[in-house]
Amino acid sequence: MSRAKTLGKLANSTLKLHKCGLPAANHCRHASTSTNLKDVMEKTIPEKQREVIEFRKKYGGSKVGEVTVDMMYGGMRGIRGLVTETSVLDPDEGIRFRGFSIPECQEKLPRAPGGEEPLPEGLFWLLLTGEIPSKEQVEAVTKEWNDRAEIPNHVITMLNNFPSKLHPMSQFSAAIAAMNSESKFAKAYAEGVHKSKYWELCYEDSMDLIAKLPTIAAIIYRNLYREGNPPDSIDKKKDWSWNYTSMLGFDEPQFVELMRLYLTIHTDHEGGNVSAHATHLVGSALSDPYLSFSAGMNGLAGPLHGLANQEVLVWTTKLQEALGGEVTDDQLRDFIWNTLKSGQVVPGYGHAVLRKTDPRYMCQREFALKHLPNDPLFKLVAQLYKVVPDILIEQGKAKNPWPNVDAHSGVLLQYYGLTEMNYYTVMFGVSRALGVLASLVWDRALGLPIERPKSFDTPGLKKLVGAS
Amino acid sequence: MIHCKSMKAVFRILKGVSYQQGQMFVLSHFHDEKLSKFTYWKNRYKEGNQEVFEWFVDPDEIVEPILNNIAHIQAQSTMPLRYIDIGCGLSDLSLHLTIHCPRPLSAVIVDFVSEALQYQNKSYVEYQQMIQLRSESTQHLVCADVLHLPFRDGGFDVAIDKGTMDALMKDKVQGHFKSGLMMGEVIRLLIPGGRYLQISDEDPDSRLLFLENISTRKHDCDERVKDNHREATKATTNFHEQMKLNHKLSSWKFKSIQSKSGSEYFLYWAERL
């Protein structure tokens, strides 16, 4: 390059000085190896912002689909209306977190020392940055969460005063909302912070909130099912899942491993489901992450969203009682055949979004095969997996009759003694926080505006389409 | 490439075996791939084995939505509606539609297994003996491969597919490709303004994207796939080398169908432009 050009370039460039005084360009080279998640985000966000701006400049007006009357009455099913970066459902491979399938995540994400299951801390790093973290990066997240885990006293008091008939999910959602007394986002917003800083504050609140969830969830569990004995305090040497299981009152190492797996696979499932969408929607009004996530949990509490794993467990247990102990494949086949013929459904099976078995089911199954192959309830679930899909195909009910994630989770929890089914959704919620809050940070980083689709009344709609 | 794939498969099988002590266990034992094979259906529809079999929904659950969907097509015409059932199997759907359609139906019923057509003929004749169907309604039975339909362009107003493309998709290697070919054929057969209706259990989240994909993509014919296909149809065929489906179809829409069993199914459709 000519001297004049080089000088010209220098004159036109702007040096962005990073916090530590180094010019921004230097930091770029280290961005992916830094164990400081916030710094990595600081590097990653501008690139992504630019990408989106470029994309919208060229294709902003491109049509992506149509909206029909049925869709408007039909829960917006099939309407393409959201952008969520953290996960996408691939019909052939199942959910992909930032492009990585569950088997790929199991293979690539760091594990706890001596463990085999991925650490949720690692998945959170991936969801937030789009990159697979190193062991050191995951340890850094664990440390941060352990450091941020303290709960405000008024929330502990509130939880301890809840009546035992108040559903665990209601307690969970209420406690989360009440924790917004600690919201850095809300405080900064009230003080007039510039919107370019929103993502940082959202990040801080999200990290704080995720750190505090296991303790909240454990207090709820122990109040309801362990006579209010308070949980142990956070052990800085334990990872997030391990602290959670210890605080719940379980100490079996395999259960810790199960919890790591469980909390990893339930983190995210695209942006349209109720809990993810509600978090995103409420967050779009610049409600702080605590309020937004609490809204998401209210959605998760709905029977149509978060209760499926309970349903499956109840049905499977009833089946076990009805058939009494070990049954042959043929006996089970007859039973299921008649169930389906009589017009009933087998819960946990048959919703064809995937063209093969949900990897979230498969990894739980592999866990069970490894650790509890002789558990009677697991053997029944395994038999159902052998028998049900073929029958659904044979009866012509479905061509893709695979079990979903809920068809297995209850069995594993039961085995380790977590038998309180009303509580299962809370654990689901703890996991889901990772996905929806990672998304929330990106919502603010990309400056997504308030969400507000147009609504019609029926007469107006009729007029619009020319109906009489 | 293939070496890698089979090694992976062997490894997965070995993994499955090592977890179960003493029991030979293969991770994937579902035989659903058979649903894409001619030999399977040929065997299934054998003489003496022919009882009605409905995929997904019973005719009474779907007839009304279908008739409502196609009511406007050629509405002013006095001619019968030209209808093709692609992959009829042992379903009574076309019979029900013929009976309930408010105007005459000129129906062509297609399957690649002739025994299925025997069943269709039997049902039609049996019904005729009970109630005289409209004289302008006709039924023609045609034994053909859906990837190669022996009809001229634009000869139909309505095409119906109940579980046929789903069956094609069961072929793990060629499923997508074959579905694309089938889509091309159906589009070719439809007159502008005509509709392709597809009944499936697959959720709109996956199916809509898939249908759009195969409705507009160019399909290049891979030599290996061509040879396999020739073998499957047991005939030397004049193959389309490339098919460019240049936005000849409107966007795909869907309607949810709640069956009596409580399961949810979907009616997908698009219009030939």
PDB file of C-alpha atoms in Angstrom, chain B:
ATOM      1  CA  MET B   1     -17.745 -40.918   2.419  1.00  0.00           C
ATOM      2  CA  ILE B   2     -19.813 -44.056   2.501  1.00  0.00           C
ATOM      3  CA  HIS B   3     -17.069 -45.772   4.443  1.00  0.00           C
ATOM      4  CA  CYS B   4     -17.333 -43.071   7.110  1.00  0.00           C
ATOM      5  CA  LYS B   5     -21.096 -43.411   7.289  1.00  0.00           C
ATOM      6  CA  SER B   6     -21.083 -47.166   7.733  1.00  0.00           C
ATOM      7  CA  MET B   7     -18.335 -46.923  10.355  1.00  0.00           C
ATOM      8  CA  LYS B   8     -20.453 -44.463  12.253  1.00  0.00           C
ATOM      9  CA  ALA B   9     -23.412 -46.798  11.997  1.00  0.00           C
ATOM     10  CA  VAL B  10     -21.367 -49.731  13.244  1.00  0.00           C
ATOM     11  CA  PHE B  11     -20.076 -47.655  16.131  1.00  0.00           C
ATOM     12  CA  ARG B  12     -23.600 -46.637  17.084  1.00  0.00           C
ATOM     13  CA  ILE B  13     -24.767 -50.224  17.027  1.00  0.00           C
ATOM     14  CA  LEU B  14     -21.792 -51.273  19.127  1.00  0.00           C
ATOM     15  CA  LYS B  15     -22.554 -48.487  21.577  1.00  0.00           C
ATOM     16  CA  GLY B  16     -26.082 -49.793  21.880  1.00  0.00           C
ATOM     17  CA  VAL B  17     -24.859 -53.336  22.451  1.00  0.00           C
ATOM     18  CA  SER B  18     -22.360 -52.403  25.131  1.00  0.00           C
ATOM     19  CA  TYR B  19     -25.007 -50.802  27.338  1.00  0.00           C
ATOM     20  CA  GLN B  20     -27.256 -53.799  27.531  1.00  0.00           C
ATOM     21  CA  GLN B  21     -25.583 -56.741  29.215  1.00  0.00           C
ATOM     22  CA  GLY B  22     -26.098 -59.891  27.256  1.00  0.00           C
ATOM     23  CA  GLN B  23     -28.858 -58.501  25.065  1.00  0.00           C
ATOM     24  CA  MET B  24     -28.343 -57.741  21.419  1.00  0.00           C
ATOM     25  CA  PHE B  25     -29.852 -54.334  20.994  1.00  0.00           C
ATOM     26  CA  VAL B  26     -29.852 -52.054  18.006  1.00  0.00           C
ATOM     27  CA  LEU B  27     -30.481 -48.393  18.691  1.00  0.00           C
ATOM     28  CA  SER B  28     -32.891 -47.942  15.852  1.00  0.00           C
ATOM     29  CA  HIS B  29     -35.173 -50.865  15.249  1.00  0.00           C
ATOM     30  CA  PHE B  30     -38.040 -49.097  13.606  1.00  0.00           C
ATOM     31  CA  HIS B  31     -38.888 -50.621  10.291  1.00  0.00           C
ATOM     32  CA  ASP B  32     -40.609 -47.544   9.005  1.00  0.00           C
ATOM     33  CA  GLU B  33     -38.234 -47.242   6.059  1.00  0.00           C
ATOM     34  CA  LYS B  34     -40.157 -50.145   4.550  1.00  0.00           C
ATOM     35  CA  LEU B  35     -43.055 -47.723   3.988  1.00  0.00           C
ATOM     36  CA  SER B  36     -41.122 -46.260   1.074  1.00  0.00           C
ATOM     37  CA  LYS B  37     -40.698 -49.616  -0.685  1.00  0.00           C
ATOM     38  CA  PHE B  38     -42.860 -51.004  -3.464  1.00  0.00           C
ATOM     39  CA  THR B  39     -42.312 -54.573  -2.277  1.00  0.00           C
ATOM     40  CA  TYR B  40     -43.736 -53.767   1.135  1.00  0.00           C
ATOM     41  CA  TRP B  41     -46.978 -52.359  -0.220  1.00  0.00           C
ATOM     42  CA  LYS B  42     -47.277 -55.069  -2.853  1.00  0.00           C
ATOM     43  CA  ASN B  43     -47.184 -57.631  -0.089  1.00  0.00           C
ATOM     44  CA  ARG B  44     -49.473 -55.682   2.176  1.00  0.00           C
ATOM     45  CA  TYR B  45     -52.260 -55.260  -0.365  1.00  0.00           C
ATOM     46  CA  LYS B  46     -52.299 -58.919  -1.324  1.00  0.00           C
ATOM     47  CA  GLU B  47     -55.552 -60.449  -2.415  1.00  0.00           C
ATOM     48  CA  GLY B  48     -57.471 -61.721   0.583  1.00  0.00           C
ATOM     49  CA  ASN B  49     -55.819 -59.108   2.746  1.00  0.00           C
ATOM     50  CA  GLN B  50     -57.802 -56.192   1.459  1.00  0.00           C
ATOM     51  CA  GLU B  51     -59.638 -54.374   4.165  1.00  0.00           C
ATOM     52  CA  VAL B  52     -60.038 -50.662   4.308  1.00  0.00           C
ATOM     53  CA  PHE B  53     -57.056 -48.869   5.852  1.00  0.00           C
ATOM     54  CA  GLU B  54     -57.002 -45.165   6.535  1.00  0.00           C
ATOM     55  CA  TRP B  55     -53.914 -43.145   7.221  1.00  0.00           C
ATOM     56  CA  PHE B  56     -54.260 -40.437   9.876  1.00  0.00           C
ATOM     57  CA  VAL B  57     -57.930 -39.482   9.559  1.00  0.00           C
ATOM     58  CA  ASP B  58     -61.106 -41.255   8.605  1.00  0.00           C
ATOM     59  CA  PRO B  59     -62.924 -39.914   5.550  1.00  0.00           C
ATOM     60  CA  ASP B  60     -65.771 -38.526   7.642  1.00  0.00           C
ATOM     61  CA  GLU B  61     -63.269 -36.323   9.507  1.00  0.00           C
ATOM     62  CA  ILE B  62     -61.816 -34.816   6.368  1.00  0.00           C
ATOM     63  CA  VAL B  63     -64.460 -34.823   3.629  1.00  0.00           C
ATOM     64  CA  GLU B  64     -66.073 -31.564   4.662  1.00  0.00           C
ATOM     65  CA  PRO B  65     -62.837 -29.557   4.952  1.00  0.00           C
ATOM     66  CA  ILE B  66     -61.746 -30.875   1.565  1.00  0.00           C
ATOM     67  CA  LEU B  67     -65.017 -30.098  -0.176  1.00  0.00           C
ATOM     68  CA  ASN B  68     -65.066 -26.618   1.336  1.00  0.00           C
ATOM     69  CA  ASN B  69     -61.531 -26.109   0.149  1.00  0.00           C
ATOM     70  CA  ILE B  70     -62.264 -26.991  -3.482  1.00  0.00           C
ATOM     71  CA  ALA B  71     -65.816 -25.661  -3.752  1.00  0.00           C
ATOM     72  CA  HIS B  72     -64.753 -22.630  -5.746  1.00  0.00           C
ATOM     73  CA  ILE B  73     -62.705 -24.456  -8.371  1.00  0.00           C
ATOM     74  CA  GLN B  74     -64.345 -24.353 -11.806  1.00  0.00           C
ATOM     75  CA  ALA B  75     -67.518 -23.416  -9.940  1.00  0.00           C
ATOM     76  CA  GLN B  76     -69.210 -21.999 -13.012  1.00  0.00           C
ATOM     77  CA  SER B  77     -68.476 -24.979 -15.166  1.00  0.00           C
ATOM     78  CA  THR B  78     -71.023 -27.665 -15.952  1.00  0.00           C
ATOM     79  CA  MET B  79     -68.313 -30.236 -16.494  1.00  0.00           C
ATOM     80  CA  PRO B  80     -67.413 -32.701 -13.731  1.00  0.00           C
ATOM     81  CA  LEU B  81     -64.529 -31.718 -11.486  1.00  0.00           C
ATOM     82  CA  ARG B  82     -61.388 -33.537 -12.619  1.00  0.00           C
ATOM     83  CA  TYR B  83     -59.877 -35.152  -9.562  1.00  0.00           C
ATOM     84  CA  ILE B  84     -56.854 -37.359  -9.025  1.00  0.00           C
ATOM     85  CA  ASP B  85     -56.086 -39.415  -5.913  1.00  0.00           C
ATOM     86  CA  ILE B  86     -52.337 -39.994  -5.769  1.00  0.00           C
ATOM     87  CA  GLY B  87     -51.459 -43.130  -3.868  1.00  0.00           C
ATOM     88  CA  CYS B  88     -54.972 -44.267  -2.925  1.00  0.00           C
ATOM     89  CA  GLY B  89     -54.005 -47.438  -1.093  1.00  0.00           C
ATOM     90  CA  LEU B  90     -56.965 -49.032   0.674  1.00  0.00           C
ATOM     91  CA  SER B  91     -58.560 -45.751   1.648  1.00  0.00           C
ATOM     92  CA  ASP B  92     -62.222 -44.944   1.131  1.00  0.00           C
ATOM     93  CA  LEU B  93     -61.537 -41.227   0.887  1.00  0.00           C
ATOM     94  CA  SER B  94     -62.163 -40.870  -2.827  1.00  0.00           C
ATOM     95  CA  LEU B  95     -65.338 -42.861  -2.591  1.00  0.00           C
ATOM     96  CA  HIS B  96     -66.626 -40.598   0.174  1.00  0.00           C
ATOM     97  CA  LEU B  97     -65.682 -37.518  -1.793  1.00  0.00           C
ATOM     98  CA  THR B  98     -67.472 -38.802  -4.881  1.00  0.00           C
ATOM     99  CA  ILE B  99     -70.573 -39.489  -2.813  1.00  0.00           C
ATOM    100  CA  HIS B 100     -70.633 -36.189  -0.961  1.00  0.00           C
ATOM    101  CA  CYS B 101     -69.373 -33.795  -3.560  1.00  0.00           C
ATOM    102  CA  PRO B 102     -72.236 -31.480  -4.556  1.00  0.00           C
ATOM    103  CA  ARG B 103     -71.257 -31.807  -8.197  1.00  0.00           C
ATOM    104  CA  PRO B 104     -70.072 -34.672 -10.361  1.00  0.00           C
ATOM    105  CA  LEU B 105     -66.542 -35.891  -9.926  1.00  0.00           C
ATOM    106  CA  SER B 106     -64.458 -37.378 -12.686  1.00  0.00           C
ATOM    107  CA  ALA B 107     -62.030 -39.284 -10.517  1.00  0.00           C
ATOM    108  CA  VAL B 108     -58.732 -40.879 -11.458  1.00  0.00           C
ATOM    109  CA  ILE B 109     -57.435 -43.177  -8.746  1.00  0.00           C
ATOM    110  CA  VAL B 110     -53.737 -43.958  -8.847  1.00  0.00           C
ATOM    111  CA  ASP B 111     -51.511 -46.402  -7.007  1.00  0.00           C
ATOM    112  CA  PHE B 112     -48.365 -48.273  -7.966  1.00  0.00           C
ATOM    113  CA  VAL B 113     -49.740 -51.521  -6.540  1.00  0.00           C
ATOM    114  CA  SER B 114     -52.515 -52.967  -8.688  1.00  0.00           C
ATOM    115  CA  GLU B 115     -54.063 -54.826  -5.746  1.00  0.00           C
ATOM    116  CA  ALA B 116     -54.914 -51.485  -4.156  1.00  0.00           C
ATOM    117  CA  LEU B 117     -56.834 -50.612  -7.286  1.00  0.00           C
ATOM    118  CA  GLN B 118     -58.650 -53.925  -7.078  1.00  0.00           C
ATOM    119  CA  TYR B 119     -59.854 -52.858  -3.668  1.00  0.00           C
ATOM    120  CA  GLN B 120     -60.941 -49.446  -4.957  1.00  0.00           C
ATOM    121  CA  ASN B 121     -62.867 -51.052  -7.773  1.00  0.00           C
ATOM    122  CA  LYS B 122     -64.557 -53.494  -5.439  1.00  0.00           C
ATOM    123  CA  SER B 123     -65.697 -50.741  -3.065  1.00  0.00           C
ATOM    124  CA  TYR B 124     -66.961 -48.590  -5.897  1.00  0.00           C
ATOM    125  CA  VAL B 125     -68.933 -51.437  -7.434  1.00  0.00           C
ATOM    126  CA  GLU B 126     -70.351 -52.513  -4.065  1.00  0.00           C
ATOM    127  CA  TYR B 127     -71.471 -48.999  -3.374  1.00  0.00           C
ATOM    128  CA  GLN B 128     -72.993 -48.635  -6.825  1.00  0.00           C
ATOM    129  CA  GLN B 129     -75.076 -51.701  -6.130  1.00  0.00           C
ATOM    130  CA  MET B 130     -76.497 -50.039  -3.029  1.00  0.00           C
ATOM    131  CA  ILE B 131     -76.992 -46.499  -4.255  1.00  0.00           C
ATOM    132  CA  GLN B 132     -76.801 -45.287  -7.785  1.00  0.00           C
ATOM    133  CA  LEU B 133     -74.083 -42.674  -8.006  1.00  0.00           C
ATOM    134  CA  ARG B 134     -74.535 -39.660 -10.212  1.00  0.00           C
ATOM    135  CA  SER B 135     -74.137 -40.763 -13.810  1.00  0.00           C
ATOM    136  CA  GLU B 136     -71.741 -37.969 -14.669  1.00  0.00           C
ATOM    137  CA  SER B 137     -69.363 -39.111 -11.914  1.00  0.00           C
ATOM    138  CA  THR B 138     -66.767 -41.545 -13.169  1.00  0.00           C
ATOM    139  CA  GLN B 139     -63.903 -43.510 -11.713  1.00  0.00           C
ATOM    140  CA  HIS B 140     -60.797 -44.543 -13.604  1.00  0.00           C
ATOM    141  CA  LEU B 141     -58.209 -46.767 -11.979  1.00  0.00           C
ATOM    142  CA  VAL B 142     -54.623 -46.260 -13.067  1.00  0.00           C
ATOM    143  CA  CYS B 143     -51.605 -48.235 -11.957  1.00  0.00           C
ATOM    144  CA  ALA B 144     -48.672 -45.839 -12.056  1.00  0.00           C
ATOM    145  CA  ASP B 145     -45.703 -44.514 -10.154  1.00  0.00           C
ATOM    146  CA  VAL B 146     -46.353 -41.088  -8.631  1.00  0.00           C
ATOM    147  CA  LEU B 147     -42.934 -39.973  -9.780  1.00  0.00           C
ATOM    148  CA  HIS B 148     -44.008 -40.604 -13.357  1.00  0.00           C
ATOM    149  CA  LEU B 149     -47.650 -39.934 -13.891  1.00  0.00           C
ATOM    150  CA  PRO B 150     -48.939 -40.911 -17.330  1.00  0.00           C
ATOM    151  CA  PHE B 151     -51.078 -37.853 -17.899  1.00  0.00           C
ATOM    152  CA  ARG B 152     -50.750 -34.722 -19.935  1.00  0.00           C
ATOM    153  CA  ASP B 153     -50.114 -31.335 -18.404  1.00  0.00           C
ATOM    154  CA  GLY B 154     -52.974 -29.424 -16.871  1.00  0.00           C
ATOM    155  CA  GLY B 155     -55.413 -32.313 -16.929  1.00  0.00           C
ATOM    156  CA  PHE B 156     -56.709 -32.014 -13.372  1.00  0.00           C
ATOM    157  CA  ASP B 157     -58.466 -29.533 -11.125  1.00  0.00           C
ATOM    158  CA  VAL B 158     -57.737 -31.211  -7.817  1.00  0.00           C
ATOM    159  CA  ALA B 159     -54.972 -33.567  -6.662  1.00  0.00           C
ATOM    160  CA  ILE B 160     -55.174 -35.324  -3.313  1.00  0.00           C
ATOM    161  CA  ASP B 161     -52.343 -36.985  -1.407  1.00  0.00           C
ATOM    162  CA  LYS B 162     -53.112 -38.690   1.899  1.00  0.00           C
ATOM    163  CA  GLY B 163     -49.915 -40.025   3.335  1.00  0.00           C
ATOM    164  CA  THR B 164     -48.252 -40.648  -0.027  1.00  0.00           C
ATOM    165  CA  MET B 165     -45.494 -38.073   0.159  1.00  0.00           C
ATOM    166  CA  ASP B 166     -45.049 -39.111   3.792  1.00  0.00           C
ATOM    167  CA  ALA B 167     -44.366 -42.634   2.555  1.00  0.00           C
ATOM    168  CA  LEU B 168     -41.824 -41.380   0.016  1.00  0.00           C
ATOM    169  CA  MET B 169     -40.095 -39.428   2.759  1.00  0.00           C
ATOM    170  CA  LYS B 170     -39.426 -42.637   4.654  1.00  0.00           C
ATOM    171  CA  ASP B 171     -36.639 -43.348   2.198  1.00  0.00           C
ATOM    172  CA  LYS B 172     -33.748 -41.934   4.187  1.00  0.00           C
ATOM    173  CA  VAL B 173     -31.479 -41.509   1.191  1.00  0.00           C
ATOM    174  CA  GLN B 174     -33.773 -40.519  -1.662  1.00  0.00           C
ATOM    175  CA  GLY B 175     -36.856 -39.324   0.199  1.00  0.00           C
ATOM    176  CA  HIS B 176     -36.343 -35.609  -0.321  1.00  0.00           C
ATOM    177  CA  PHE B 177     -35.376 -36.066  -3.931  1.00  0.00           C
ATOM    178  CA  LYS B 178     -38.362 -38.290  -4.671  1.00  0.00           C
ATOM    179  CA  SER B 179     -40.741 -35.898  -2.941  1.00  0.00           C
ATOM    180  CA  GLY B 180     -39.405 -33.153  -5.166  1.00  0.00           C
ATOM    181  CA  LEU B 181     -40.093 -35.260  -8.234  1.00  0.00           C
ATOM    182  CA  MET B 182     -43.592 -36.043  -7.013  1.00  0.00           C
ATOM    183  CA  MET B 183     -44.229 -32.368  -6.373  1.00  0.00           C
ATOM    184  CA  GLY B 184     -43.091 -31.579  -9.895  1.00  0.00           C
ATOM    185  CA  GLU B 185     -45.458 -34.147 -11.322  1.00  0.00           C
ATOM    186  CA  VAL B 186     -48.449 -32.906  -9.387  1.00  0.00           C
ATOM    187  CA  ILE B 187     -47.755 -29.318 -10.343  1.00  0.00           C
ATOM    188  CA  ARG B 188     -47.476 -30.374 -13.972  1.00  0.00           C
ATOM    189  CA  LEU B 189     -50.815 -32.166 -13.842  1.00  0.00           C
ATOM    190  CA  LEU B 190     -52.738 -29.276 -12.367  1.00  0.00           C
ATOM    191  CA  ILE B 191     -54.478 -26.651 -14.441  1.00  0.00           C
ATOM    192  CA  PRO B 192     -53.876 -23.041 -13.345  1.00  0.00           C
ATOM    193  CA  GLY B 193     -56.323 -22.469 -10.506  1.00  0.00           C
ATOM    194  CA  GLY B 194     -56.174 -26.123  -9.576  1.00  0.00           C
ATOM    195  CA  ARG B 195     -55.169 -27.270  -6.102  1.00  0.00           C
ATOM    196  CA  TYR B 196     -52.845 -29.828  -4.558  1.00  0.00           C
ATOM    197  CA  LEU B 197     -54.230 -31.020  -1.223  1.00  0.00           C
ATOM    198  CA  GLN B 198     -52.040 -33.014   1.139  1.00  0.00           C
ATOM    199  CA  ILE B 199     -53.116 -34.689   4.367  1.00  0.00           C
ATOM    200  CA  SER B 200     -50.391 -35.449   6.881  1.00  0.00           C
ATOM    201  CA  ASP B 201     -49.552 -35.795  10.550  1.00  0.00           C
ATOM    202  CA  GLU B 202     -46.493 -33.602  10.236  1.00  0.00           C
ATOM    203  CA  ASP B 203     -46.645 -30.284  12.059  1.00  0.00           C
ATOM    204  CA  PRO B 204     -46.788 -27.083   9.972  1.00  0.00           C
ATOM    205  CA  ASP B 205     -43.575 -25.871  11.585  1.00  0.00           C
ATOM    206  CA  SER B 206     -41.640 -28.497   9.651  1.00  0.00           C
ATOM    207  CA  ARG B 207     -43.986 -29.365   6.797  1.00  0.00           C
ATOM    208  CA  LEU B 208     -44.574 -25.848   5.436  1.00  0.00           C
ATOM    209  CA  LEU B 209     -40.884 -25.144   5.034  1.00  0.00           C
ATOM    210  CA  PHE B 210     -40.363 -28.544   3.465  1.00  0.00           C
ATOM    211  CA  LEU B 211     -43.182 -28.094   0.953  1.00  0.00           C
ATOM    212  CA  GLU B 212     -41.978 -24.659  -0.017  1.00  0.00           C
ATOM    213  CA  ASN B 213     -38.511 -26.012  -0.443  1.00  0.00           C
ATOM    214  CA  ILE B 214     -39.450 -28.803  -2.824  1.00  0.00           C
ATOM    215  CA  SER B 215     -41.949 -26.643  -4.688  1.00  0.00           C
ATOM    216  CA  THR B 216     -39.390 -24.150  -5.845  1.00  0.00           C
ATOM    217  CA  ARG B 217     -36.024 -25.866  -5.931  1.00  0.00           C
ATOM    218  CA  LYS B 218     -34.276 -27.079  -9.009  1.00  0.00           C
ATOM    219  CA  HIS B 219     -33.735 -30.824  -8.930  1.00  0.00           C
ATOM    220  CA  ASP B 220     -30.603 -32.221 -10.439  1.00  0.00           C
ATOM    221  CA  CYS B 221     -30.617 -35.877 -11.185  1.00  0.00           C
ATOM    222  CA  ASP B 222     -27.786 -37.770  -9.558  1.00  0.00           C
ATOM    223  CA  GLU B 223     -26.678 -40.748 -11.681  1.00  0.00           C
ATOM    224  CA  ARG B 224     -26.684 -43.150  -8.766  1.00  0.00           C
ATOM    225  CA  VAL B 225     -30.167 -42.081  -7.741  1.00  0.00           C
ATOM    226  CA  LYS B 226     -31.373 -42.396 -11.321  1.00  0.00           C
ATOM    227  CA  ASP B 227     -30.129 -45.969 -11.534  1.00  0.00           C
ATOM    228  CA  ASN B 228     -31.726 -46.871  -8.230  1.00  0.00           C
ATOM    229  CA  HIS B 229     -34.977 -45.383  -9.359  1.00  0.00           C
ATOM    230  CA  ARG B 230     -34.912 -47.248 -12.630  1.00  0.00           C
ATOM    231  CA  GLU B 231     -34.492 -50.454 -10.704  1.00  0.00           C
ATOM    232  CA  ALA B 232     -37.358 -49.652  -8.417  1.00  0.00           C
ATOM    233  CA  THR B 233     -39.796 -49.037 -11.228  1.00  0.00           C
ATOM    234  CA  LYS B 234     -38.422 -51.962 -13.220  1.00  0.00           C
ATOM    235  CA  ALA B 235     -38.627 -50.016 -16.421  1.00  0.00           C
ATOM    236  CA  THR B 236     -36.325 -47.876 -18.485  1.00  0.00           C
ATOM    237  CA  THR B 237     -37.724 -44.475 -18.044  1.00  0.00           C
ATOM    238  CA  ASN B 238     -37.205 -41.260 -19.816  1.00  0.00           C
ATOM    239  CA  PHE B 239     -36.084 -39.198 -16.922  1.00  0.00           C
ATOM    240  CA  HIS B 240     -36.326 -35.508 -16.442  1.00  0.00           C
ATOM    241  CA  GLU B 241     -32.750 -34.359 -16.185  1.00  0.00           C
ATOM    242  CA  GLN B 242     -33.581 -31.187 -14.368  1.00  0.00           C
ATOM    243  CA  MET B 243     -36.790 -29.729 -13.151  1.00  0.00           C
ATOM    244  CA  LYS B 244     -37.118 -26.098 -12.548  1.00  0.00           C
ATOM    245  CA  LEU B 245     -40.274 -25.318 -10.658  1.00  0.00           C
ATOM    246  CA  ASN B 246     -40.307 -21.616 -11.078  1.00  0.00           C
ATOM    247  CA  HIS B 247     -42.846 -20.381  -8.582  1.00  0.00           C
ATOM    248  CA  LYS B 248     -45.683 -22.194 -10.376  1.00  0.00           C
ATOM    249  CA  LEU B 249     -47.386 -22.756  -7.060  1.00  0.00           C
ATOM    250  CA  SER B 250     -48.928 -20.330  -4.614  1.00  0.00           C
ATOM    251  CA  SER B 251     -47.608 -20.390  -1.077  1.00  0.00           C
ATOM    252  CA  TRP B 252     -48.637 -23.349   1.049  1.00  0.00           C
ATOM    253  CA  LYS B 253     -51.398 -22.991   3.590  1.00  0.00           C
ATOM    254  CA  PHE B 254     -52.739 -25.383   6.149  1.00  0.00           C
ATOM    255  CA  LYS B 255     -55.720 -26.202   8.297  1.00  0.00           C
ATOM    256  CA  SER B 256     -55.624 -28.143  11.536  1.00  0.00           C
ATOM    257  CA  ILE B 257     -57.895 -31.196  11.699  1.00  0.00           C
ATOM    258  CA  GLN B 258     -58.742 -32.509  15.148  1.00  0.00           C
ATOM    259  CA  SER B 259     -59.502 -36.196  14.830  1.00  0.00           C
ATOM    260  CA  LYS B 260     -61.928 -38.083  17.070  1.00  0.00           C
ATOM    261  CA  SER B 261     -58.984 -39.905  18.627  1.00  0.00           C
ATOM    262  CA  GLY B 262     -57.736 -36.571  19.957  1.00  0.00           C
ATOM    263  CA  SER B 263     -54.713 -36.442  17.681  1.00  0.00           C
ATOM    264  CA  GLU B 264     -54.079 -33.506  15.448  1.00  0.00           C
ATOM    265  CA  TYR B 265     -53.644 -33.746  11.703  1.00  0.00           C
ATOM    266  CA  PHE B 266     -53.224 -31.201   8.953  1.00  0.00           C
ATOM    267  CA  LEU B 267     -54.632 -30.416   5.554  1.00  0.00           C
ATOM    268  CA  TYR B 268     -52.040 -28.625   3.451  1.00  0.00           C
ATOM    269  CA  TRP B 269     -52.798 -27.039   0.098  1.00  0.00           C
ATOM    270  CA  ALA B 270     -51.372 -24.833  -2.578  1.00  0.00           C
ATOM    271  CA  GLU B 271     -52.766 -23.519  -5.830  1.00  0.00           C
ATOM    272  CA  ARG B 272     -51.324 -23.820  -9.301  1.00  0.00           C
ATOM    273  CA  LEU B 273     -50.692 -20.353 -10.605  1.00  0.00           C
TER     274      LEU B 273
END
